[in-house]
XYZ file of C-alpha atoms in Angstrom:
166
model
C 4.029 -46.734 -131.187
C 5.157 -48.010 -134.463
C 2.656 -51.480 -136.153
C 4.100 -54.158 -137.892
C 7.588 -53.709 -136.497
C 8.818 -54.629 -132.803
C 12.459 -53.975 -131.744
C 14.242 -57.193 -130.091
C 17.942 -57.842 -128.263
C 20.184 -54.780 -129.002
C 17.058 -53.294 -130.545
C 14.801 -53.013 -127.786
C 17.915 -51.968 -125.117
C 21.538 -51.779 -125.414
C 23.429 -53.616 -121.880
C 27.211 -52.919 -120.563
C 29.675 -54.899 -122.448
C 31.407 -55.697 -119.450
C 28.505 -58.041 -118.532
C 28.626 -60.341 -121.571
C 24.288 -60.694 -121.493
C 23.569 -59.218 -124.962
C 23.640 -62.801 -127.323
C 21.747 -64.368 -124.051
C 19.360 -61.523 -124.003
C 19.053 -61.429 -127.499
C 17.872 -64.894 -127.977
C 15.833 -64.835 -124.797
C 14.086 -61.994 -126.754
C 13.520 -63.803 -129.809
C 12.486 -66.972 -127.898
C 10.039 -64.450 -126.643
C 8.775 -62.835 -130.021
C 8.508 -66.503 -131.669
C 5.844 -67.345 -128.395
C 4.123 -64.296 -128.787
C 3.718 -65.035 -132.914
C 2.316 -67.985 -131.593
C -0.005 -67.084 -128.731
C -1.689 -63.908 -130.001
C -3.993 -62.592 -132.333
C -1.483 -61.464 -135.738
C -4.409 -59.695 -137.019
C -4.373 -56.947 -134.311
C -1.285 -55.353 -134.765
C -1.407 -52.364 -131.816
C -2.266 -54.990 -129.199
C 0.356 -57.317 -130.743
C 2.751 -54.553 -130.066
C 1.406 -53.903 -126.699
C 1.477 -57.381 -125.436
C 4.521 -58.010 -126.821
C 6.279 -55.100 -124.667
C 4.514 -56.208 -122.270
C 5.846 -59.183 -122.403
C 9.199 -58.196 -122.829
C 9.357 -55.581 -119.823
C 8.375 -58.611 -117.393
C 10.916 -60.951 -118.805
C 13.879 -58.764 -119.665
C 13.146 -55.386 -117.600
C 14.461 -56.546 -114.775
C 17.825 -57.626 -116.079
C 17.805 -53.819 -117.793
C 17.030 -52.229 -114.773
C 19.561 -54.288 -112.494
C 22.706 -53.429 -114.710
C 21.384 -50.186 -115.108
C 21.774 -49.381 -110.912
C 24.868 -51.196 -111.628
C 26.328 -48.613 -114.093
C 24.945 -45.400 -112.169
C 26.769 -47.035 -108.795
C 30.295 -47.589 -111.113
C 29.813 -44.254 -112.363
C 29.111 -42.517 -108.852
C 31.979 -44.546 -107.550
C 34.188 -43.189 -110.245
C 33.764 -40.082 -109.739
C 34.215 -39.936 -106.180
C 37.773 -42.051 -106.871
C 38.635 -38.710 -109.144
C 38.194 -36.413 -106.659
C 40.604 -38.023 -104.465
C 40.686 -39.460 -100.944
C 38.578 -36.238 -99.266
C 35.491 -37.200 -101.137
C 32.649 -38.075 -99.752
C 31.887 -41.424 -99.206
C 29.192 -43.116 -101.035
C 25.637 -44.095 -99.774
C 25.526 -47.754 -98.222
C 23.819 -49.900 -100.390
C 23.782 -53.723 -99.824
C 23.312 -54.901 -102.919
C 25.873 -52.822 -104.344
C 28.577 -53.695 -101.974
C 27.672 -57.580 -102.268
C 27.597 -57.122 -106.629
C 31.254 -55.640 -105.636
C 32.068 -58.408 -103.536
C 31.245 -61.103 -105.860
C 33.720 -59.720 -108.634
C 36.564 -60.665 -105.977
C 35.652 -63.864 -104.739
C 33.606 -65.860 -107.702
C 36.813 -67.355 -108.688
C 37.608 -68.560 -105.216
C 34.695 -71.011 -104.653
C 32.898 -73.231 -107.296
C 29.102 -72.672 -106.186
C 29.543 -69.213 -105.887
C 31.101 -68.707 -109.693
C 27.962 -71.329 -110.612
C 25.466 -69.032 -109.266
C 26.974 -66.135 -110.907
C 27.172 -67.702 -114.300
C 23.354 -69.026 -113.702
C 22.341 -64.878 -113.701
C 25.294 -63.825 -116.221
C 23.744 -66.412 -118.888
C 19.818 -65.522 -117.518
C 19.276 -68.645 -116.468
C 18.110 -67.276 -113.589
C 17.481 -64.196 -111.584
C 20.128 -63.058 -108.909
C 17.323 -63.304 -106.022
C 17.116 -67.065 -107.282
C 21.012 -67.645 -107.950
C 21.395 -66.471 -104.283
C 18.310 -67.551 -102.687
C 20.408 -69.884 -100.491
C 21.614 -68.151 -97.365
C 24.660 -70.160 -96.747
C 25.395 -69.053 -100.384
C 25.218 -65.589 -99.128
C 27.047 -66.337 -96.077
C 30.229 -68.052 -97.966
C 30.645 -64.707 -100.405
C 31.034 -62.670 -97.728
C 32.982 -64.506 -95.672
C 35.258 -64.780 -98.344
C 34.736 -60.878 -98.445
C 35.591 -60.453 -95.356
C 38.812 -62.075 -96.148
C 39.865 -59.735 -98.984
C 41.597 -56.579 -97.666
C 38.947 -54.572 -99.570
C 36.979 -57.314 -101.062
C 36.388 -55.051 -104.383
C 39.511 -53.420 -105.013
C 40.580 -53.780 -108.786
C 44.028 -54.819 -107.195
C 46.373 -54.830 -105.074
C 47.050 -51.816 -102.334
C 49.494 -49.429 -103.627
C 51.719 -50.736 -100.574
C 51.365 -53.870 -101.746
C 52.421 -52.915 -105.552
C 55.248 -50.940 -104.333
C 56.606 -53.900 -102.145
C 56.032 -56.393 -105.552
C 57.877 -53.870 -108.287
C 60.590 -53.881 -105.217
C 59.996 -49.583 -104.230
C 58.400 -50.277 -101.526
């Protein structure tokens, strides 16, 4: 472990593009360092590093680790799309399939797009963003609505029948 240095936002851990968190976990980060400067012995420098990482695993390792499954699911389910309709399906996982469902129906109702802006700006975690069961309830309802509430698009079908092939 180095002294003297500690590694904040894109430093510490790099996040998926797609999700727009770095500048909000960057400055969450620094928010962080500045309170540590603050708090803790400056003399110390090992224990300054430890408590800082410390610090920064209970604040920010959660939102690593959570778009971290996110990116090994979107991977696996990649993979499987490339080998074609025979592949195997992939394991249930709840959270997964409701993270899918909420890319399809955010725009379609006001408190659901709130509480997914709440945990894309870390204002707060998902458990908290969705703590509300009727919350729950109303994304996937509207999931249930959707043919195949995370498809990127429409159904080939569907396509075909729009460009006029179908």
């Amino acid at each position: 472990m180095a002294t003297g240095i500690v590694s904040v936002g894109d430093a510490w851990a790099t996040t998926n593009p797609l999700f727009g968190v770095g500048i909000s976990a960057g400055l969450l980060h620094a928010a962080l360092l500045r309170s540590r400067l603050r708090d803790q012995d400056r003399d110390d420098p090992y224990r300054f590093a430890l408590r800082f990482g410390e610090a920064t695993e209970e604040v920010l390792g959660r939102v690593r680790r959570h778009l971290g499954v996110w990116d090994r699911h979107r991977l696996a389910e990649l993979e499987r799309l490339s080998r074609g309709p025979s592949a195997v399906s992939a394991p249930v996982d709840s959270d997964w399939h409701f993270q899918r469902t909420l890319e399809t129906v955010k725009l379609r109702d006001p408190d659901v797009l709130r509480a997914v802006a709440a945990t894309a700006a870390l204002l707060a975690t998902p458990a908290q963003a969705f703590g509300d069961p009727a919350l729950v309830e109303r994304v996937l309802a509207l999931g249930r609505l959707a043919e195949r509430p995370w498809a990127p698009g429409p159904s080939r079908s569907k396509l075909l029948a729009a460009v006029g092939a179908g």
